[in-house]
Amino acid sequence: MRFNGGMSSDATSSDDSLDPARQAGSSADGQDRGTLRDVANSLGISSAVALRALRGSDEIKPQMARRVLETAERLRFPLEELSGETEHRGVVAVLVNTMRNTWISDLVRAIRIELAATGRTAVVVPTRRRIPEYPVAADTDAIEDLVHLGVDGFLMISDLADMEHVLESTAGRPFVGIGCSRSFTGRFDTVRIDDEVGQGLLVDHLVGLGHREIAHVGGVGAAVARERAEAFRSAMARHGLEDVARVEPGDFTEQVGQTAGSMLLRGSRVPTAVTCANDVTAVGVLSAARDAGYAVPEELSVAGYGNTSLASSGVSQLTSVDPNSDRLGALAAQFLVERVSGHEGPTRDVAVAPSIVVRRTTSAGPRPETTKRKRISVD
């Protein structure tokens, strides 16, 4: 089951949210601009077919080519950026903290499809320096090497460590953030997940099932994690549950998720439901529930964030927030291409509204209050 969130807007201020240039896919004249995927989806064809049609490929029948062009014009796809050439024009670097999060692969696929429309491609570059004396520092040497190699620009997925040095290392190349903290708005173009909507959808769903004792695992490791935790607290307060809104510190890793889950389940006041900063963390909480003997969802409901392949696997069947990765990646790639092509307008900030995908892990209400767990003592 999938439920869409409310209307998305810029979270920085109420005045900014009324600025049409800061709405999803807006162009300099304030009107929405479609992506290559939007054009393809409108016609029920693949993005690759749409791209070949717009480039005038002989493989595409004239009638289909005409329909694709008309749709592209109607959706205001930036045809002026479309390269009719087939040779390589440039490379975009996608900067990430880790390669372990499968959400990254979802974004990269959308980015590459959109970049293909301008003859560009993307390379994914881990930026976390892997030596003991730099546990959280960014590998600025790698970023400087990319500048020397002549990349067109940079896309950043989520928050990177040591951001000041990261931006300095890019030598003024176009830079766009995806799924990052709203604290970066105004510094460079950003395409974010509307976490207020996302956490609200999870809490609304769980409260609708009867849950009141709801906890969140997250808030550590990045500014976006803290914002997601605050969004959870706000959603709980909206239901009058601020007094029982508990945030157990955790980052975006499975190991820390399992530790945080164990802490929640060993206390005297055990929640009946847990939301998590991402799907990887949620898998850790599921492991903690299994180890503690809690049946999911009969005795504990668990929800993730990101709707990755981990969530949809037959083993976990995890309820999760779908951030609309296709839209996030396509818009960010489009913004970067526009900057590379000379766009000098004000920085843009887009908060994309997510949806919730309900699966087995939250298919039950709270466990009966009479359920008590026997403490085991070792003589």
mmCIF file of C-alpha atoms in Angstrom:
data_model
loop_
_atom_site.group_PDB
_atom_site.id
_atom_site.type_symbol
_atom_site.label_atom_id
_atom_site.label_comp_id
_atom_site.label_asym_id
_atom_site.label_seq_id
_atom_site.Cartn_x
_atom_site.Cartn_y
_atom_site.Cartn_z
ATOM 1 C CA MET A 1 0.000 0.000 0.000
ATOM 2 C CA ARG A 2 1.343 3.404 -0.921
ATOM 3 C CA PHE A 3 0.089 6.744 0.348
ATOM 4 C CA ASN A 4 1.281 10.094 -0.954
ATOM 5 C CA GLY A 5 2.303 12.931 1.295
ATOM 6 C CA GLY A 6 0.896 16.434 1.257
ATOM 7 C CA MET A 7 2.096 19.275 -0.915
ATOM 8 C CA SER A 8 5.828 19.809 -0.682
ATOM 9 C CA SER A 9 7.388 23.199 -0.084
ATOM 10 C CA ASP A 10 10.665 24.829 0.834
ATOM 11 C CA ALA A 11 11.161 24.351 4.548
ATOM 12 C CA THR A 12 13.467 27.320 5.048
ATOM 13 C CA SER A 13 10.750 29.958 5.509
ATOM 14 C CA SER A 14 7.146 30.661 4.683
ATOM 15 C CA ASP A 15 8.164 33.458 2.326
ATOM 16 C CA ASP A 16 10.530 31.223 0.362
ATOM 17 C CA SER A 17 7.856 28.568 -0.005
ATOM 18 C CA LEU A 18 5.824 31.019 -2.050
ATOM 19 C CA ASP A 19 8.678 31.656 -4.481
ATOM 20 C CA PRO A 20 7.834 29.712 -7.661
ATOM 21 C CA ALA A 21 11.492 29.460 -8.603
ATOM 22 C CA ARG A 22 11.997 27.253 -5.557
ATOM 23 C CA GLN A 23 9.253 24.760 -6.320
ATOM 24 C CA ALA A 24 9.911 21.286 -7.739
ATOM 25 C CA GLY A 25 11.328 21.440 -11.231
ATOM 26 C CA SER A 26 10.890 25.203 -11.580
ATOM 27 C CA SER A 27 12.785 27.106 -14.217
ATOM 28 C CA ALA A 28 14.036 30.663 -14.076
ATOM 29 C CA ASP A 29 10.663 31.979 -15.264
ATOM 30 C CA GLY A 30 8.900 30.167 -12.422
ATOM 31 C CA GLN A 31 7.221 27.420 -14.459
ATOM 32 C CA ASP A 32 7.638 23.714 -13.852
ATOM 33 C CA ARG A 33 10.106 21.869 -16.088
ATOM 34 C CA GLY A 34 9.759 18.170 -16.734
ATOM 35 C CA THR A 35 12.542 15.619 -16.692
ATOM 36 C CA LEU A 36 13.325 12.973 -19.296
ATOM 37 C CA ARG A 37 11.617 10.402 -17.078
ATOM 38 C CA ASP A 38 8.477 12.584 -16.921
ATOM 39 C CA VAL A 39 8.326 12.639 -20.715
ATOM 40 C CA ALA A 40 8.781 8.874 -20.942
ATOM 41 C CA ASN A 41 6.227 8.095 -18.210
ATOM 42 C CA SER A 42 3.614 10.309 -19.879
ATOM 43 C CA LEU A 43 3.825 8.145 -22.995
ATOM 44 C CA GLY A 44 4.358 4.781 -21.332
ATOM 45 C CA ILE A 45 7.793 4.297 -22.906
ATOM 46 C CA SER A 46 11.297 3.942 -21.513
ATOM 47 C CA SER A 47 13.591 6.911 -20.960
ATOM 48 C CA ALA A 48 16.023 5.404 -23.480
ATOM 49 C CA VAL A 49 13.356 5.395 -26.206
ATOM 50 C CA ALA A 50 12.364 8.959 -25.359
ATOM 51 C CA LEU A 51 15.996 10.042 -25.577
ATOM 52 C CA ARG A 52 16.512 8.414 -28.990
ATOM 53 C CA ALA A 53 13.307 10.011 -30.261
ATOM 54 C CA LEU A 54 14.383 13.491 -29.152
ATOM 55 C CA ARG A 55 17.772 12.968 -30.812
ATOM 56 C CA GLY A 56 16.107 12.057 -34.098
ATOM 57 C CA SER A 57 17.199 8.436 -34.219
ATOM 58 C CA ASP A 58 16.190 6.514 -37.371
ATOM 59 C CA GLU A 59 15.099 3.634 -35.118
ATOM 60 C CA ILE A 60 12.088 5.624 -33.908
ATOM 61 C CA LYS A 61 8.997 5.883 -36.109
ATOM 62 C CA PRO A 62 8.119 9.465 -37.129
ATOM 63 C CA GLN A 63 4.734 9.317 -35.420
ATOM 64 C CA MET A 64 6.322 8.306 -32.107
ATOM 65 C CA ALA A 65 9.078 10.904 -32.483
ATOM 66 C CA ARG A 66 6.441 13.598 -33.015
ATOM 67 C CA ARG A 67 4.496 12.500 -29.922
ATOM 68 C CA VAL A 68 7.659 12.522 -27.803
ATOM 69 C CA LEU A 69 8.614 15.999 -29.007
ATOM 70 C CA GLU A 70 5.119 17.361 -28.347
ATOM 71 C CA THR A 71 5.117 15.853 -24.873
ATOM 72 C CA ALA A 72 8.581 17.251 -24.134
ATOM 73 C CA GLU A 73 7.449 20.724 -25.176
ATOM 74 C CA ARG A 74 4.249 20.447 -23.133
ATOM 75 C CA LEU A 75 6.171 19.372 -20.025
ATOM 76 C CA ARG A 76 8.836 22.039 -20.652
ATOM 77 C CA PHE A 77 11.693 19.552 -20.845
ATOM 78 C CA PRO A 78 14.871 21.641 -21.513
ATOM 79 C CA LEU A 79 15.322 20.743 -25.165
ATOM 80 C CA GLU A 80 17.962 23.437 -25.517
ATOM 81 C CA GLU A 81 20.262 21.303 -23.371
ATOM 82 C CA LEU A 82 19.715 18.176 -25.447
ATOM 83 C CA SER A 83 22.781 17.083 -27.339
ATOM 84 C CA GLY A 84 22.221 15.677 -30.800
ATOM 85 C CA GLU A 85 25.738 14.264 -30.754
ATOM 86 C CA THR A 86 26.561 10.766 -29.620
ATOM 87 C CA GLU A 87 30.160 11.248 -28.573
ATOM 88 C CA HIS A 88 31.182 11.835 -24.978
ATOM 89 C CA ARG A 89 30.811 15.434 -23.773
ATOM 90 C CA GLY A 90 31.691 15.249 -20.087
ATOM 91 C CA VAL A 91 31.583 13.482 -16.755
ATOM 92 C CA VAL A 92 29.745 14.376 -13.551
ATOM 93 C CA ALA A 93 31.130 13.164 -10.215
ATOM 94 C CA VAL A 94 28.642 11.833 -7.665
ATOM 95 C CA LEU A 95 30.130 12.232 -4.189
ATOM 96 C CA VAL A 96 28.985 9.816 -1.457
ATOM 97 C CA ASN A 97 29.988 8.925 2.103
ATOM 98 C CA THR A 98 29.499 5.187 1.662
ATOM 99 C CA MET A 99 28.741 2.586 -0.987
ATOM 100 C CA ARG A 100 26.817 0.342 1.419
ATOM 101 C CA ASN A 101 23.473 2.140 1.226
ATOM 102 C CA THR A 102 21.403 0.736 -1.660
ATOM 103 C CA TRP A 103 19.479 4.033 -1.838
ATOM 104 C CA ILE A 104 22.542 5.445 -3.568
ATOM 105 C CA SER A 105 22.184 3.017 -6.483
ATOM 106 C CA ASP A 106 18.546 4.091 -6.939
ATOM 107 C CA LEU A 107 19.605 7.729 -7.182
ATOM 108 C CA VAL A 108 22.568 7.050 -9.461
ATOM 109 C CA ARG A 109 20.341 5.206 -11.940
ATOM 110 C CA ALA A 110 17.990 8.206 -12.159
ATOM 111 C CA ILE A 111 20.943 10.601 -12.436
ATOM 112 C CA ARG A 112 22.524 8.662 -15.309
ATOM 113 C CA ILE A 113 19.270 8.525 -17.269
ATOM 114 C CA GLU A 114 18.849 12.286 -17.030
ATOM 115 C CA LEU A 115 22.501 13.037 -17.807
ATOM 116 C CA ALA A 116 22.336 10.820 -20.895
ATOM 117 C CA ALA A 117 20.059 13.405 -22.489
ATOM 118 C CA THR A 118 23.039 15.773 -22.652
ATOM 119 C CA GLY A 119 25.654 13.202 -23.589
ATOM 120 C CA ARG A 120 27.099 13.080 -20.080
ATOM 121 C CA THR A 121 27.689 10.229 -17.680
ATOM 122 C CA ALA A 122 28.308 9.918 -13.950
ATOM 123 C CA VAL A 123 31.009 8.330 -11.825
ATOM 124 C CA VAL A 124 30.359 7.518 -8.163
ATOM 125 C CA VAL A 125 33.178 8.542 -5.830
ATOM 126 C CA PRO A 126 33.351 7.630 -2.111
ATOM 127 C CA THR A 127 34.806 10.609 -0.253
ATOM 128 C CA ARG A 128 35.346 9.356 3.281
ATOM 129 C CA ARG A 129 39.046 9.182 4.069
ATOM 130 C CA ARG A 130 39.826 5.630 5.234
ATOM 131 C CA ILE A 131 42.811 6.101 7.505
ATOM 132 C CA PRO A 132 42.769 6.132 11.329
ATOM 133 C CA GLU A 133 43.793 9.746 11.835
ATOM 134 C CA TYR A 134 40.935 10.922 9.572
ATOM 135 C CA PRO A 135 37.900 8.928 10.798
ATOM 136 C CA VAL A 136 35.266 11.354 9.444
ATOM 137 C CA ALA A 137 37.230 13.690 7.171
ATOM 138 C CA ALA A 138 36.522 13.959 3.456
ATOM 139 C CA ASP A 139 39.067 12.768 0.905
ATOM 140 C CA THR A 140 39.648 16.187 -0.607
ATOM 141 C CA ASP A 141 42.620 14.876 -2.588
ATOM 142 C CA ALA A 142 40.245 12.687 -4.601
ATOM 143 C CA ILE A 143 37.930 15.642 -5.236
ATOM 144 C CA GLU A 144 40.840 17.816 -6.396
ATOM 145 C CA ASP A 145 41.954 15.012 -8.732
ATOM 146 C CA LEU A 146 38.458 15.009 -10.263
ATOM 147 C CA VAL A 147 38.728 18.755 -10.863
ATOM 148 C CA HIS A 148 42.072 18.249 -12.612
ATOM 149 C CA LEU A 149 40.527 15.509 -14.749
ATOM 150 C CA GLY A 150 37.949 18.045 -15.937
ATOM 151 C CA VAL A 151 34.621 16.833 -14.531
ATOM 152 C CA ASP A 152 31.704 19.089 -15.438
ATOM 153 C CA GLY A 153 30.466 19.364 -11.874
ATOM 154 C CA PHE A 154 29.551 17.569 -8.665
ATOM 155 C CA LEU A 155 26.438 15.981 -7.203
ATOM 156 C CA MET A 156 26.481 15.268 -3.469
ATOM 157 C CA ILE A 157 24.247 12.514 -2.071
ATOM 158 C CA SER A 158 23.217 13.174 1.550
ATOM 159 C CA ASP A 159 25.601 15.097 3.814
ATOM 160 C CA LEU A 160 29.355 14.739 3.462
ATOM 161 C CA ALA A 161 31.777 15.177 6.318
ATOM 162 C CA ASP A 162 34.010 18.246 6.372
ATOM 163 C CA MET A 163 31.796 20.209 3.972
ATOM 164 C CA GLU A 164 33.845 23.421 4.017
ATOM 165 C CA HIS A 165 36.893 21.604 2.687
ATOM 166 C CA VAL A 166 34.754 19.664 0.203
ATOM 167 C CA LEU A 167 33.391 22.862 -1.341
ATOM 168 C CA GLU A 168 36.835 24.439 -1.387
ATOM 169 C CA SER A 169 38.225 21.401 -3.211
ATOM 170 C CA THR A 170 35.658 21.641 -6.011
ATOM 171 C CA ALA A 171 37.344 24.850 -7.237
ATOM 172 C CA GLY A 172 34.037 26.563 -8.011
ATOM 173 C CA ARG A 173 32.675 23.774 -10.225
ATOM 174 C CA PRO A 174 28.841 23.549 -10.283
ATOM 175 C CA PHE A 175 27.627 21.716 -7.172
ATOM 176 C CA VAL A 176 24.174 20.282 -6.339
ATOM 177 C CA GLY A 177 23.093 18.460 -3.176
ATOM 178 C CA ILE A 178 20.605 15.556 -3.137
ATOM 179 C CA GLY A 179 18.830 14.324 -0.016
ATOM 180 C CA CYS A 180 20.958 16.605 2.121
ATOM 181 C CA SER A 181 20.236 18.768 5.150
ATOM 182 C CA ARG A 182 18.158 21.894 4.676
ATOM 183 C CA SER A 183 21.001 23.784 6.378
ATOM 184 C CA PHE A 184 22.721 23.857 2.971
ATOM 185 C CA THR A 185 19.899 25.726 1.242
ATOM 186 C CA GLY A 186 21.071 29.005 -0.191
ATOM 187 C CA ARG A 187 24.685 27.851 -0.504
ATOM 188 C CA PHE A 188 24.121 25.710 -3.596
ATOM 189 C CA ASP A 189 21.201 24.096 -5.420
ATOM 190 C CA THR A 190 19.533 21.424 -3.278
ATOM 191 C CA VAL A 191 16.926 18.749 -3.992
ATOM 192 C CA ARG A 192 15.780 17.357 -0.648
ATOM 193 C CA ILE A 193 13.356 14.827 0.805
ATOM 194 C CA ASP A 194 10.524 16.543 2.673
ATOM 195 C CA ASP A 195 11.240 14.766 5.955
ATOM 196 C CA GLU A 196 8.450 16.593 7.778
ATOM 197 C CA VAL A 197 6.027 14.863 5.437
ATOM 198 C CA GLY A 198 7.892 11.544 5.537
ATOM 199 C CA GLN A 199 8.026 11.169 9.308
ATOM 200 C CA GLY A 200 4.486 12.487 9.529
ATOM 201 C CA LEU A 201 3.285 9.696 7.241
ATOM 202 C CA LEU A 202 4.948 7.052 9.414
ATOM 203 C CA VAL A 203 3.607 8.419 12.698
ATOM 204 C CA ASP A 204 0.110 8.930 11.248
ATOM 205 C CA HIS A 205 0.106 5.328 10.027
ATOM 206 C CA LEU A 206 1.239 3.896 13.366
ATOM 207 C CA VAL A 207 -1.134 6.042 15.421
ATOM 208 C CA GLY A 208 -3.933 4.946 13.120
ATOM 209 C CA LEU A 209 -3.147 1.342 14.099
ATOM 210 C CA GLY A 210 -3.475 2.267 17.767
ATOM 211 C CA HIS A 211 0.193 2.744 18.669
ATOM 212 C CA ARG A 212 1.065 5.421 21.203
ATOM 213 C CA GLU A 213 4.430 4.301 22.581
ATOM 214 C CA ILE A 214 6.454 5.040 19.441
ATOM 215 C CA ALA A 215 10.233 5.530 19.364
ATOM 216 C CA HIS A 216 12.675 6.693 16.696
ATOM 217 C CA VAL A 217 16.207 5.404 16.098
ATOM 218 C CA GLY A 218 18.411 8.080 14.528
ATOM 219 C CA GLY A 219 19.546 11.649 15.029
ATOM 220 C CA VAL A 220 23.290 10.905 14.914
ATOM 221 C CA GLY A 221 25.946 11.101 12.215
ATOM 222 C CA ALA A 222 24.662 13.885 9.949
ATOM 223 C CA ALA A 223 22.567 17.026 10.071
ATOM 224 C CA VAL A 224 19.881 15.349 7.975
ATOM 225 C CA ALA A 225 19.604 12.610 10.639
ATOM 226 C CA ARG A 226 18.970 15.240 13.306
ATOM 227 C CA GLU A 227 16.353 16.911 11.131
ATOM 228 C CA ARG A 228 14.626 13.573 10.593
ATOM 229 C CA ALA A 229 14.515 13.009 14.365
ATOM 230 C CA GLU A 230 13.063 16.478 14.887
ATOM 231 C CA ALA A 231 10.438 15.746 12.241
ATOM 232 C CA PHE A 232 9.505 12.612 14.216
ATOM 233 C CA ARG A 233 9.098 14.654 17.399
ATOM 234 C CA SER A 234 6.945 17.205 15.575
ATOM 235 C CA ALA A 235 4.714 14.475 14.168
ATOM 236 C CA MET A 236 4.273 12.938 17.633
ATOM 237 C CA ALA A 237 3.454 16.365 19.105
ATOM 238 C CA ARG A 238 0.779 16.839 16.457
ATOM 239 C CA HIS A 239 -0.966 13.788 17.939
ATOM 240 C CA GLY A 240 -0.451 14.992 21.512
ATOM 241 C CA LEU A 241 2.213 12.325 22.127
ATOM 242 C CA GLU A 242 5.240 14.543 22.685
ATOM 243 C CA ASP A 243 5.669 13.218 26.242
ATOM 244 C CA VAL A 244 6.225 9.640 25.000
ATOM 245 C CA ALA A 245 8.244 10.525 21.889
ATOM 246 C CA ARG A 246 11.591 8.840 22.514
ATOM 247 C CA VAL A 247 14.617 9.173 20.242
ATOM 248 C CA GLU A 248 17.268 6.497 20.731
ATOM 249 C CA PRO A 249 20.611 7.738 19.309
ATOM 250 C CA GLY A 250 21.630 5.950 16.123
ATOM 251 C CA ASP A 251 23.244 6.647 12.781
ATOM 252 C CA PHE A 252 22.567 5.133 9.356
ATOM 253 C CA THR A 253 24.295 1.769 9.963
ATOM 254 C CA GLU A 254 22.892 -1.670 10.739
ATOM 255 C CA GLN A 255 25.281 -2.283 13.638
ATOM 256 C CA VAL A 256 24.291 0.883 15.495
ATOM 257 C CA GLY A 257 20.642 0.215 14.649
ATOM 258 C CA GLN A 258 20.892 -3.169 16.336
ATOM 259 C CA THR A 259 22.533 -1.649 19.408
ATOM 260 C CA ALA A 260 19.904 1.084 19.648
ATOM 261 C CA GLY A 261 17.129 -1.461 19.191
ATOM 262 C CA SER A 262 18.538 -3.566 22.019
ATOM 263 C CA MET A 263 18.570 -0.519 24.292
ATOM 264 C CA LEU A 264 14.915 0.183 23.519
ATOM 265 C CA LEU A 265 13.815 -3.393 24.138
ATOM 266 C CA ARG A 266 15.654 -4.009 27.401
ATOM 267 C CA GLY A 267 14.163 -1.040 29.281
ATOM 268 C CA SER A 268 11.222 -0.987 31.668
ATOM 269 C CA ARG A 269 9.124 0.961 29.147
ATOM 270 C CA VAL A 270 9.376 -0.796 25.803
ATOM 271 C CA PRO A 271 7.796 0.943 22.785
ATOM 272 C CA THR A 272 5.258 -0.884 20.649
ATOM 273 C CA ALA A 273 6.556 0.679 17.421
ATOM 274 C CA VAL A 274 9.876 2.051 16.129
ATOM 275 C CA THR A 275 10.614 4.314 13.164
ATOM 276 C CA CYS A 276 14.189 4.509 11.851
ATOM 277 C CA ALA A 277 16.459 6.986 10.090
ATOM 278 C CA ASN A 278 16.812 4.649 7.102
ATOM 279 C CA ASP A 279 16.170 1.066 5.989
ATOM 280 C CA VAL A 280 19.640 -0.126 6.990
ATOM 281 C CA THR A 281 19.076 1.046 10.561
ATOM 282 C CA ALA A 282 15.665 -0.643 10.553
ATOM 283 C CA VAL A 283 17.244 -3.969 9.599
ATOM 284 C CA GLY A 284 19.436 -3.611 12.688
ATOM 285 C CA VAL A 285 16.362 -2.990 14.853
ATOM 286 C CA LEU A 286 14.697 -6.085 13.358
ATOM 287 C CA SER A 287 17.772 -8.108 14.351
ATOM 288 C CA ALA A 288 17.566 -6.738 17.905
ATOM 289 C CA ALA A 289 13.866 -7.660 18.073
ATOM 290 C CA ARG A 290 14.642 -11.193 16.944
ATOM 291 C CA ASP A 291 17.416 -11.565 19.511
ATOM 292 C CA ALA A 292 15.146 -10.247 22.290
ATOM 293 C CA GLY A 293 12.328 -12.594 21.323
ATOM 294 C CA TYR A 294 9.885 -9.942 20.097
ATOM 295 C CA ALA A 295 7.648 -11.052 17.242
ATOM 296 C CA VAL A 296 7.300 -8.512 14.402
ATOM 297 C CA PRO A 297 4.689 -7.094 13.927
ATOM 298 C CA GLU A 298 2.617 -8.829 16.642
ATOM 299 C CA GLU A 299 4.715 -7.464 19.511
ATOM 300 C CA LEU A 300 6.736 -4.737 17.827
ATOM 301 C CA SER A 301 6.163 -2.720 14.656
ATOM 302 C CA VAL A 302 9.235 -1.449 12.785
ATOM 303 C CA ALA A 303 9.431 1.053 9.905
ATOM 304 C CA GLY A 304 12.361 2.229 7.793
ATOM 305 C CA TYR A 305 13.080 5.153 5.466
ATOM 306 C CA GLY A 306 14.207 5.061 1.830
ATOM 307 C CA ASN A 307 12.169 2.148 0.396
ATOM 308 C CA THR A 308 15.312 0.379 -0.779
ATOM 309 C CA SER A 309 15.627 -3.223 -1.912
ATOM 310 C CA LEU A 310 16.195 -4.135 1.742
ATOM 311 C CA ALA A 311 12.663 -2.999 2.558
ATOM 312 C CA SER A 312 10.990 -4.908 -0.251
ATOM 313 C CA SER A 313 12.895 -8.157 0.244
ATOM 314 C CA GLY A 314 10.885 -11.208 1.135
ATOM 315 C CA VAL A 315 12.796 -11.599 4.393
ATOM 316 C CA SER A 316 12.155 -8.180 5.930
ATOM 317 C CA GLN A 317 8.974 -6.914 4.187
ATOM 318 C CA LEU A 318 9.667 -3.580 5.845
ATOM 319 C CA THR A 319 7.266 -0.652 5.851
ATOM 320 C CA SER A 320 9.234 2.326 4.569
ATOM 321 C CA VAL A 321 9.010 5.875 3.265
ATOM 322 C CA ASP A 322 9.591 6.110 -0.482
ATOM 323 C CA PRO A 323 11.532 9.352 -1.093
ATOM 324 C CA ASN A 324 10.763 9.363 -4.846
ATOM 325 C CA SER A 325 14.377 8.713 -5.781
ATOM 326 C CA ASP A 326 13.679 8.932 -9.514
ATOM 327 C CA ARG A 327 12.449 12.493 -9.110
ATOM 328 C CA LEU A 328 15.250 13.482 -6.740
ATOM 329 C CA GLY A 329 17.979 12.193 -9.048
ATOM 330 C CA ALA A 330 16.465 13.564 -12.248
ATOM 331 C CA LEU A 331 15.899 17.066 -10.866
ATOM 332 C CA ALA A 332 19.371 17.262 -9.335
ATOM 333 C CA ALA A 333 20.992 16.174 -12.605
ATOM 334 C CA GLN A 334 18.912 18.727 -14.510
ATOM 335 C CA PHE A 335 19.914 21.514 -12.123
ATOM 336 C CA LEU A 336 23.584 20.611 -12.507
ATOM 337 C CA VAL A 337 23.410 20.555 -16.320
ATOM 338 C CA GLU A 338 21.769 23.979 -16.268
ATOM 339 C CA ARG A 339 24.581 25.339 -14.085
ATOM 340 C CA VAL A 340 27.220 23.772 -16.324
ATOM 341 C CA SER A 341 25.496 25.401 -19.291
ATOM 342 C CA GLY A 342 25.761 28.845 -17.739
ATOM 343 C CA HIS A 343 22.629 29.330 -15.627
ATOM 344 C CA GLU A 344 23.454 32.021 -13.068
ATOM 345 C CA GLY A 345 20.133 32.491 -11.284
ATOM 346 C CA PRO A 346 19.675 32.326 -7.505
ATOM 347 C CA THR A 347 20.209 29.022 -5.740
ATOM 348 C CA ARG A 348 17.230 26.690 -5.837
ATOM 349 C CA ASP A 349 15.848 24.475 -3.099
ATOM 350 C CA VAL A 350 13.278 21.751 -3.806
ATOM 351 C CA ALA A 351 11.645 19.583 -1.139
ATOM 352 C CA VAL A 352 10.188 16.519 -2.864
ATOM 353 C CA ALA A 353 7.160 14.985 -1.148
ATOM 354 C CA PRO A 354 7.629 11.287 -0.308
ATOM 355 C CA SER A 355 5.048 8.541 0.128
ATOM 356 C CA ILE A 356 4.685 5.591 2.494
ATOM 357 C CA VAL A 357 4.759 1.955 1.414
ATOM 358 C CA VAL A 358 3.077 -0.235 4.032
ATOM 359 C CA ARG A 359 4.345 -3.807 4.381
ATOM 360 C CA ARG A 360 4.184 -6.631 6.908
ATOM 361 C CA THR A 361 6.367 -5.092 9.655
ATOM 362 C CA THR A 362 3.618 -2.600 10.575
ATOM 363 C CA SER A 363 0.546 -4.713 9.857
ATOM 364 C CA ALA A 364 -0.601 -5.019 13.482
ATOM 365 C CA GLY A 365 -1.603 -2.758 16.344
ATOM 366 C CA PRO A 366 0.167 -2.519 19.695
ATOM 367 C CA ARG A 367 0.778 -5.679 21.707
ATOM 368 C CA PRO A 368 -1.602 -6.308 24.641
ATOM 369 C CA GLU A 369 -0.591 -4.543 27.834
ATOM 370 C CA THR A 370 -0.885 -7.827 29.715
ATOM 371 C CA THR A 371 2.060 -9.262 27.809
ATOM 372 C CA LYS A 372 4.905 -9.549 30.290
ATOM 373 C CA ARG A 373 8.343 -10.956 29.665
ATOM 374 C CA LYS A 374 9.928 -13.223 32.234
ATOM 375 C CA ARG A 375 13.293 -12.043 33.453
ATOM 376 C CA ILE A 376 15.933 -14.736 33.225
ATOM 377 C CA SER A 377 18.437 -15.006 36.038
ATOM 378 C CA VAL A 378 21.588 -17.070 36.025
ATOM 379 C CA ASP A 379 22.618 -18.643 39.346
#
